[in-house]
Amino acid sequence: VGLRAPSEGSIELDGVSINRWSVGKRLDAGIGYLPADRQREAMILTFSIAENYLLGHQNDLAMGGGAVLNGAGLRERATAMLAAADVRMGRPDPQALASSLSGGNQQKVAFARATAGQPRLLIACQPTRGLDYGATTSIHERLRSTPDMSVLLFSLDLDEILAVSDRIAVLYNGRLAGLLSRSEATAERIGELMTGGAQAGSAL
């Protein structure tokens, strides 16, 4: 996503190196990003829910952004998001501070923002952290079924990885230990790779 320069190699999108692209250019190219830490990286807790929903899209007129913010449009879109994402609060209020939401509801807002505008590629880190079963199931379904959106999922939840992934890459000591198709991935096989006790699976 451009927050850290690669130490070696090339990151490509549609065959074009994006190593030197800014974060903004990557977002404009259709890369969405959901950070792992919602309170430190995904949201500004002293901003309103509507303002947080705009982050990363602040130049998008359709989102209420631009040189001068469209306050009414921003609030309207945020209100619709609160309903669609099932964000639970006493009274739906897009002008309430993000800090007034529970952690799980903050996560719902962060996920809704990351997928706003139909990104071509979503980089999702711990997308269901702090969510109940119903919200987790809903996000898993969105990750699996959204057309024209590829997902690069980072998760510490093995059940989540097995539930939504087509291919599973396992790291060990900072290196790629194995790349498995979903059909050959089992908890035991992944566990061996995680501990350095096995070699990579079939090439994909």
PDB file of C-alpha atoms in Angstrom:
ATOM      1  CA  VAL A   1       0.000   0.000   0.000  1.00  0.00           C
ATOM      2  CA  GLY A   2       3.038   2.272  -0.095  1.00  0.00           C
ATOM      3  CA  LEU A   3       3.596   2.793   3.624  1.00  0.00           C
ATOM      4  CA  ARG A   4       6.959   1.029   3.449  1.00  0.00           C
ATOM      5  CA  ALA A   5       9.420   0.818   0.582  1.00  0.00           C
ATOM      6  CA  PRO A   6      10.304  -2.750  -0.461  1.00  0.00           C
ATOM      7  CA  SER A   7      13.871  -3.756   0.398  1.00  0.00           C
ATOM      8  CA  GLU A   8      14.106  -5.860  -2.753  1.00  0.00           C
ATOM      9  CA  GLY A   9      12.010  -7.187  -5.606  1.00  0.00           C
ATOM     10  CA  SER A  10       9.064  -5.618  -7.395  1.00  0.00           C
ATOM     11  CA  ILE A  11       5.405  -5.159  -6.505  1.00  0.00           C
ATOM     12  CA  GLU A  12       3.269  -5.228  -9.622  1.00  0.00           C
ATOM     13  CA  LEU A  13      -0.349  -4.427 -10.384  1.00  0.00           C
ATOM     14  CA  ASP A  14      -1.568  -5.694 -13.762  1.00  0.00           C
ATOM     15  CA  GLY A  15       2.046  -6.253 -14.766  1.00  0.00           C
ATOM     16  CA  VAL A  16       3.136  -2.690 -13.940  1.00  0.00           C
ATOM     17  CA  SER A  17       5.616  -2.009 -11.127  1.00  0.00           C
ATOM     18  CA  ILE A  18       4.098   0.193  -8.420  1.00  0.00           C
ATOM     19  CA  ASN A  19       7.228   0.341  -6.250  1.00  0.00           C
ATOM     20  CA  ARG A  20       7.575   4.103  -6.717  1.00  0.00           C
ATOM     21  CA  TRP A  21       3.874   4.925  -6.547  1.00  0.00           C
ATOM     22  CA  SER A  22       2.625   7.086  -3.704  1.00  0.00           C
ATOM     23  CA  VAL A  23      -0.059   5.856  -1.314  1.00  0.00           C
ATOM     24  CA  GLY A  24      -2.551   8.176  -3.003  1.00  0.00           C
ATOM     25  CA  LYS A  25      -1.776   6.868  -6.477  1.00  0.00           C
ATOM     26  CA  ARG A  26      -2.246   3.305  -5.263  1.00  0.00           C
ATOM     27  CA  LEU A  27      -5.627   4.191  -3.771  1.00  0.00           C
ATOM     28  CA  ASP A  28      -6.634   5.908  -7.014  1.00  0.00           C
ATOM     29  CA  ALA A  29      -5.611   2.758  -8.914  1.00  0.00           C
ATOM     30  CA  GLY A  30      -8.140   0.749  -6.919  1.00  0.00           C
ATOM     31  CA  ILE A  31      -6.164  -0.670  -3.992  1.00  0.00           C
ATOM     32  CA  GLY A  32      -8.161  -0.712  -0.754  1.00  0.00           C
ATOM     33  CA  TYR A  33      -6.515  -1.162   2.632  1.00  0.00           C
ATOM     34  CA  LEU A  34      -7.842  -2.310   6.005  1.00  0.00           C
ATOM     35  CA  PRO A  35      -5.125  -1.983   8.694  1.00  0.00           C
ATOM     36  CA  ALA A  36      -4.816  -4.457  11.543  1.00  0.00           C
ATOM     37  CA  ASP A  37      -5.074  -1.836  14.314  1.00  0.00           C
ATOM     38  CA  ARG A  38      -8.356   0.014  13.895  1.00  0.00           C
ATOM     39  CA  GLN A  39      -7.702   2.623  16.584  1.00  0.00           C
ATOM     40  CA  ARG A  40      -4.094   3.512  15.773  1.00  0.00           C
ATOM     41  CA  GLU A  41      -4.029   3.038  12.015  1.00  0.00           C
ATOM     42  CA  ALA A  42      -7.556   2.790  10.592  1.00  0.00           C
ATOM     43  CA  MET A  43      -9.403   5.577  12.396  1.00  0.00           C
ATOM     44  CA  ILE A  44      -8.969   9.001  13.976  1.00  0.00           C
ATOM     45  CA  LEU A  45     -11.041   8.662  17.123  1.00  0.00           C
ATOM     46  CA  THR A  46     -11.472  12.417  17.604  1.00  0.00           C
ATOM     47  CA  PHE A  47     -13.021  12.716  14.111  1.00  0.00           C
ATOM     48  CA  SER A  48     -16.694  12.048  13.443  1.00  0.00           C
ATOM     49  CA  ILE A  49     -17.872   8.774  11.930  1.00  0.00           C
ATOM     50  CA  ALA A  50     -18.621  10.622   8.670  1.00  0.00           C
ATOM     51  CA  GLU A  51     -15.133  12.121   8.571  1.00  0.00           C
ATOM     52  CA  ASN A  52     -13.566   8.728   9.230  1.00  0.00           C
ATOM     53  CA  TYR A  53     -15.639   7.213   6.424  1.00  0.00           C
ATOM     54  CA  LEU A  54     -14.138   9.811   4.077  1.00  0.00           C
ATOM     55  CA  LEU A  55     -10.490   9.118   4.973  1.00  0.00           C
ATOM     56  CA  GLY A  56      -8.574   7.982   1.908  1.00  0.00           C
ATOM     57  CA  HIS A  57     -11.384   9.263  -0.324  1.00  0.00           C
ATOM     58  CA  GLN A  58     -11.094  12.933   0.594  1.00  0.00           C
ATOM     59  CA  ASN A  59     -10.583  13.992  -3.029  1.00  0.00           C
ATOM     60  CA  ASP A  60     -13.518  11.925  -4.299  1.00  0.00           C
ATOM     61  CA  LEU A  61     -16.478  14.170  -5.086  1.00  0.00           C
ATOM     62  CA  ALA A  62     -18.822  11.156  -5.059  1.00  0.00           C
ATOM     63  CA  MET A  63     -17.832  10.506  -1.424  1.00  0.00           C
ATOM     64  CA  GLY A  64     -18.406  14.142  -0.405  1.00  0.00           C
ATOM     65  CA  GLY A  65     -14.752  15.131  -0.725  1.00  0.00           C
ATOM     66  CA  GLY A  66     -12.986  17.747  -2.795  1.00  0.00           C
ATOM     67  CA  ALA A  67     -11.383  21.133  -2.198  1.00  0.00           C
ATOM     68  CA  VAL A  68     -14.459  21.993  -0.134  1.00  0.00           C
ATOM     69  CA  LEU A  69     -16.196  19.130   1.649  1.00  0.00           C
ATOM     70  CA  ASN A  70     -19.832  18.462   0.825  1.00  0.00           C
ATOM     71  CA  GLY A  71     -21.093  18.179   4.393  1.00  0.00           C
ATOM     72  CA  ALA A  72     -24.649  17.183   3.517  1.00  0.00           C
ATOM     73  CA  GLY A  73     -23.506  14.577   0.998  1.00  0.00           C
ATOM     74  CA  LEU A  74     -20.908  13.241   3.396  1.00  0.00           C
ATOM     75  CA  ARG A  75     -23.459  12.806   6.159  1.00  0.00           C
ATOM     76  CA  GLU A  76     -25.942  11.187   3.780  1.00  0.00           C
ATOM     77  CA  ARG A  77     -23.431   8.619   2.579  1.00  0.00           C
ATOM     78  CA  ALA A  78     -22.236   7.912   6.118  1.00  0.00           C
ATOM     79  CA  THR A  79     -25.814   7.432   7.316  1.00  0.00           C
ATOM     80  CA  ALA A  80     -26.415   4.899   4.542  1.00  0.00           C
ATOM     81  CA  MET A  81     -23.167   3.148   5.473  1.00  0.00           C
ATOM     82  CA  LEU A  82     -24.206   2.873   9.136  1.00  0.00           C
ATOM     83  CA  ALA A  83     -27.347   1.006   8.078  1.00  0.00           C
ATOM     84  CA  ALA A  84     -25.712  -1.176   5.428  1.00  0.00           C
ATOM     85  CA  ALA A  85     -22.809  -2.169   7.703  1.00  0.00           C
ATOM     86  CA  ASP A  86     -25.134  -2.752  10.675  1.00  0.00           C
ATOM     87  CA  VAL A  87     -23.189  -0.331  12.870  1.00  0.00           C
ATOM     88  CA  ARG A  88     -24.955  -0.371  16.210  1.00  0.00           C
ATOM     89  CA  MET A  89     -25.321   2.760  18.287  1.00  0.00           C
ATOM     90  CA  GLY A  90     -28.109   4.319  20.315  1.00  0.00           C
ATOM     91  CA  ARG A  91     -29.262   6.560  17.461  1.00  0.00           C
ATOM     92  CA  PRO A  92     -27.580   6.458  14.040  1.00  0.00           C
ATOM     93  CA  ASP A  93     -25.592   9.680  13.982  1.00  0.00           C
ATOM     94  CA  PRO A  94     -22.803  10.130  11.419  1.00  0.00           C
ATOM     95  CA  GLN A  95     -21.596  13.218  13.305  1.00  0.00           C
ATOM     96  CA  ALA A  96     -20.903  11.268  16.508  1.00  0.00           C
ATOM     97  CA  LEU A  97     -17.237  10.816  17.341  1.00  0.00           C
ATOM     98  CA  ALA A  98     -15.657   7.544  16.269  1.00  0.00           C
ATOM     99  CA  SER A  99     -14.525   7.104  19.877  1.00  0.00           C
ATOM    100  CA  SER A 100     -18.172   6.698  20.900  1.00  0.00           C
ATOM    101  CA  LEU A 101     -18.419   3.387  19.016  1.00  0.00           C
ATOM    102  CA  SER A 102     -17.465   0.008  20.442  1.00  0.00           C
ATOM    103  CA  GLY A 103     -14.378  -1.645  18.991  1.00  0.00           C
ATOM    104  CA  GLY A 104     -16.423  -4.029  16.869  1.00  0.00           C
ATOM    105  CA  ASN A 105     -18.485  -1.206  15.398  1.00  0.00           C
ATOM    106  CA  GLN A 106     -15.333   0.788  14.676  1.00  0.00           C
ATOM    107  CA  GLN A 107     -14.140  -2.263  12.749  1.00  0.00           C
ATOM    108  CA  LYS A 108     -17.350  -2.300  10.714  1.00  0.00           C
ATOM    109  CA  VAL A 109     -16.829   1.348   9.733  1.00  0.00           C
ATOM    110  CA  ALA A 110     -13.197   0.703   8.800  1.00  0.00           C
ATOM    111  CA  PHE A 111     -14.163  -2.283   6.642  1.00  0.00           C
ATOM    112  CA  ALA A 112     -16.975  -0.351   4.962  1.00  0.00           C
ATOM    113  CA  ARG A 113     -14.549   2.447   4.088  1.00  0.00           C
ATOM    114  CA  ALA A 114     -11.897   0.043   2.764  1.00  0.00           C
ATOM    115  CA  THR A 115     -14.432  -1.498   0.374  1.00  0.00           C
ATOM    116  CA  ALA A 116     -16.141   1.773  -0.619  1.00  0.00           C
ATOM    117  CA  GLY A 117     -15.808   2.515  -4.304  1.00  0.00           C
ATOM    118  CA  GLN A 118     -15.376  -1.161  -5.210  1.00  0.00           C
ATOM    119  CA  PRO A 119     -11.565  -1.554  -5.055  1.00  0.00           C
ATOM    120  CA  ARG A 120      -9.930  -3.935  -7.500  1.00  0.00           C
ATOM    121  CA  LEU A 121      -7.625  -5.226  -4.769  1.00  0.00           C
ATOM    122  CA  LEU A 122      -8.378  -5.224  -1.048  1.00  0.00           C
ATOM    123  CA  ILE A 123      -5.502  -5.716   1.372  1.00  0.00           C
ATOM    124  CA  ALA A 124      -7.228  -6.802   4.570  1.00  0.00           C
ATOM    125  CA  CYS A 125      -5.415  -7.319   7.873  1.00  0.00           C
ATOM    126  CA  GLN A 126      -7.403  -9.056  10.608  1.00  0.00           C
ATOM    127  CA  PRO A 127     -10.741  -7.961   9.034  1.00  0.00           C
ATOM    128  CA  THR A 128     -13.019  -9.597  11.622  1.00  0.00           C
ATOM    129  CA  ARG A 129     -11.063  -8.753  14.773  1.00  0.00           C
ATOM    130  CA  GLY A 130     -13.485  -7.993  17.606  1.00  0.00           C
ATOM    131  CA  LEU A 131     -16.637  -8.872  15.649  1.00  0.00           C
ATOM    132  CA  ASP A 132     -19.448 -11.192  16.702  1.00  0.00           C
ATOM    133  CA  TYR A 133     -20.393 -14.303  14.746  1.00  0.00           C
ATOM    134  CA  GLY A 134     -23.016 -12.603  12.590  1.00  0.00           C
ATOM    135  CA  ALA A 135     -20.765  -9.707  11.563  1.00  0.00           C
ATOM    136  CA  THR A 136     -17.850 -12.083  10.945  1.00  0.00           C
ATOM    137  CA  THR A 137     -19.998 -14.259   8.685  1.00  0.00           C
ATOM    138  CA  SER A 138     -21.185 -11.201   6.749  1.00  0.00           C
ATOM    139  CA  ILE A 139     -17.634  -9.965   6.126  1.00  0.00           C
ATOM    140  CA  HIS A 140     -16.460 -13.437   5.117  1.00  0.00           C
ATOM    141  CA  GLU A 141     -19.266 -13.585   2.570  1.00  0.00           C
ATOM    142  CA  ARG A 142     -18.295 -10.157   1.242  1.00  0.00           C
ATOM    143  CA  LEU A 143     -14.661 -11.229   0.907  1.00  0.00           C
ATOM    144  CA  ARG A 144     -15.652 -14.381  -0.972  1.00  0.00           C
ATOM    145  CA  SER A 145     -18.334 -13.056  -3.258  1.00  0.00           C
ATOM    146  CA  THR A 146     -17.630  -9.447  -4.239  1.00  0.00           C
ATOM    147  CA  PRO A 147     -17.179  -9.489  -8.031  1.00  0.00           C
ATOM    148  CA  ASP A 148     -14.064  -7.970  -9.579  1.00  0.00           C
ATOM    149  CA  MET A 149     -12.304  -7.592  -6.215  1.00  0.00           C
ATOM    150  CA  SER A 150      -9.227  -9.626  -5.375  1.00  0.00           C
ATOM    151  CA  VAL A 151      -8.346  -9.966  -1.695  1.00  0.00           C
ATOM    152  CA  LEU A 152      -4.953 -10.277  -0.044  1.00  0.00           C
ATOM    153  CA  LEU A 153      -5.874 -11.431   3.460  1.00  0.00           C
ATOM    154  CA  PHE A 154      -3.553 -11.360   6.468  1.00  0.00           C
ATOM    155  CA  SER A 155      -4.987 -13.175   9.472  1.00  0.00           C
ATOM    156  CA  LEU A 156      -3.888 -14.992  12.617  1.00  0.00           C
ATOM    157  CA  ASP A 157      -7.204 -16.901  12.632  1.00  0.00           C
ATOM    158  CA  LEU A 158      -6.630 -20.209  10.869  1.00  0.00           C
ATOM    159  CA  ASP A 159     -10.375 -20.925  10.655  1.00  0.00           C
ATOM    160  CA  GLU A 160     -10.859 -17.588   8.889  1.00  0.00           C
ATOM    161  CA  ILE A 161      -8.067 -18.327   6.426  1.00  0.00           C
ATOM    162  CA  LEU A 162      -9.500 -21.741   5.602  1.00  0.00           C
ATOM    163  CA  ALA A 163     -13.007 -20.276   5.270  1.00  0.00           C
ATOM    164  CA  VAL A 164     -12.287 -17.596   2.686  1.00  0.00           C
ATOM    165  CA  SER A 165      -8.995 -18.326   0.912  1.00  0.00           C
ATOM    166  CA  ASP A 166      -8.358 -19.855  -2.507  1.00  0.00           C
ATOM    167  CA  ARG A 167      -4.596 -19.954  -1.933  1.00  0.00           C
ATOM    168  CA  ILE A 168      -2.707 -19.836   1.350  1.00  0.00           C
ATOM    169  CA  ALA A 169       0.847 -18.558   1.741  1.00  0.00           C
ATOM    170  CA  VAL A 170       2.658 -19.428   4.970  1.00  0.00           C
ATOM    171  CA  LEU A 171       5.609 -17.451   6.336  1.00  0.00           C
ATOM    172  CA  TYR A 172       8.363 -18.779   8.574  1.00  0.00           C
ATOM    173  CA  ASN A 173      11.141 -16.523   9.897  1.00  0.00           C
ATOM    174  CA  GLY A 174      10.104 -13.815   7.472  1.00  0.00           C
ATOM    175  CA  ARG A 175      10.344 -16.055   4.416  1.00  0.00           C
ATOM    176  CA  LEU A 176       7.747 -17.799   2.302  1.00  0.00           C
ATOM    177  CA  ALA A 177       7.630 -21.358   3.626  1.00  0.00           C
ATOM    178  CA  GLY A 178       4.847 -22.657   1.428  1.00  0.00           C
ATOM    179  CA  LEU A 179       2.064 -21.791  -0.994  1.00  0.00           C
ATOM    180  CA  LEU A 180      -0.906 -24.137  -0.873  1.00  0.00           C
ATOM    181  CA  SER A 181      -4.138 -24.396  -2.808  1.00  0.00           C
ATOM    182  CA  ARG A 182      -7.240 -24.573  -0.624  1.00  0.00           C
ATOM    183  CA  SER A 183      -7.777 -28.203  -1.616  1.00  0.00           C
ATOM    184  CA  GLU A 184      -4.395 -29.259  -0.206  1.00  0.00           C
ATOM    185  CA  ALA A 185      -4.407 -26.955   2.829  1.00  0.00           C
ATOM    186  CA  THR A 186      -5.137 -28.520   6.209  1.00  0.00           C
ATOM    187  CA  ALA A 187      -4.491 -27.282   9.727  1.00  0.00           C
ATOM    188  CA  GLU A 188      -1.766 -29.905  10.094  1.00  0.00           C
ATOM    189  CA  ARG A 189      -0.061 -29.008   6.815  1.00  0.00           C
ATOM    190  CA  ILE A 190      -0.143 -25.281   7.597  1.00  0.00           C
ATOM    191  CA  GLY A 191       1.151 -25.977  11.113  1.00  0.00           C
ATOM    192  CA  GLU A 192       4.163 -27.839   9.713  1.00  0.00           C
ATOM    193  CA  LEU A 193       4.994 -24.917   7.430  1.00  0.00           C
ATOM    194  CA  MET A 194       4.574 -22.381  10.243  1.00  0.00           C
ATOM    195  CA  THR A 195       7.158 -24.197  12.341  1.00  0.00           C
ATOM    196  CA  GLY A 196       9.612 -24.825   9.520  1.00  0.00           C
ATOM    197  CA  GLY A 197       8.951 -28.536   9.516  1.00  0.00           C
ATOM    198  CA  ALA A 198       7.891 -28.862   5.885  1.00  0.00           C
ATOM    199  CA  GLN A 199       8.630 -27.462   2.459  1.00  0.00           C
ATOM    200  CA  ALA A 200       6.398 -25.591   0.051  1.00  0.00           C
ATOM    201  CA  GLY A 201       3.401 -27.317  -1.471  1.00  0.00           C
ATOM    202  CA  SER A 202       2.588 -27.523  -5.138  1.00  0.00           C
ATOM    203  CA  ALA A 203       3.447 -24.470  -7.233  1.00  0.00           C
ATOM    204  CA  LEU A 204       0.488 -22.304  -8.227  1.00  0.00           C
TER     205      LEU A 204
END
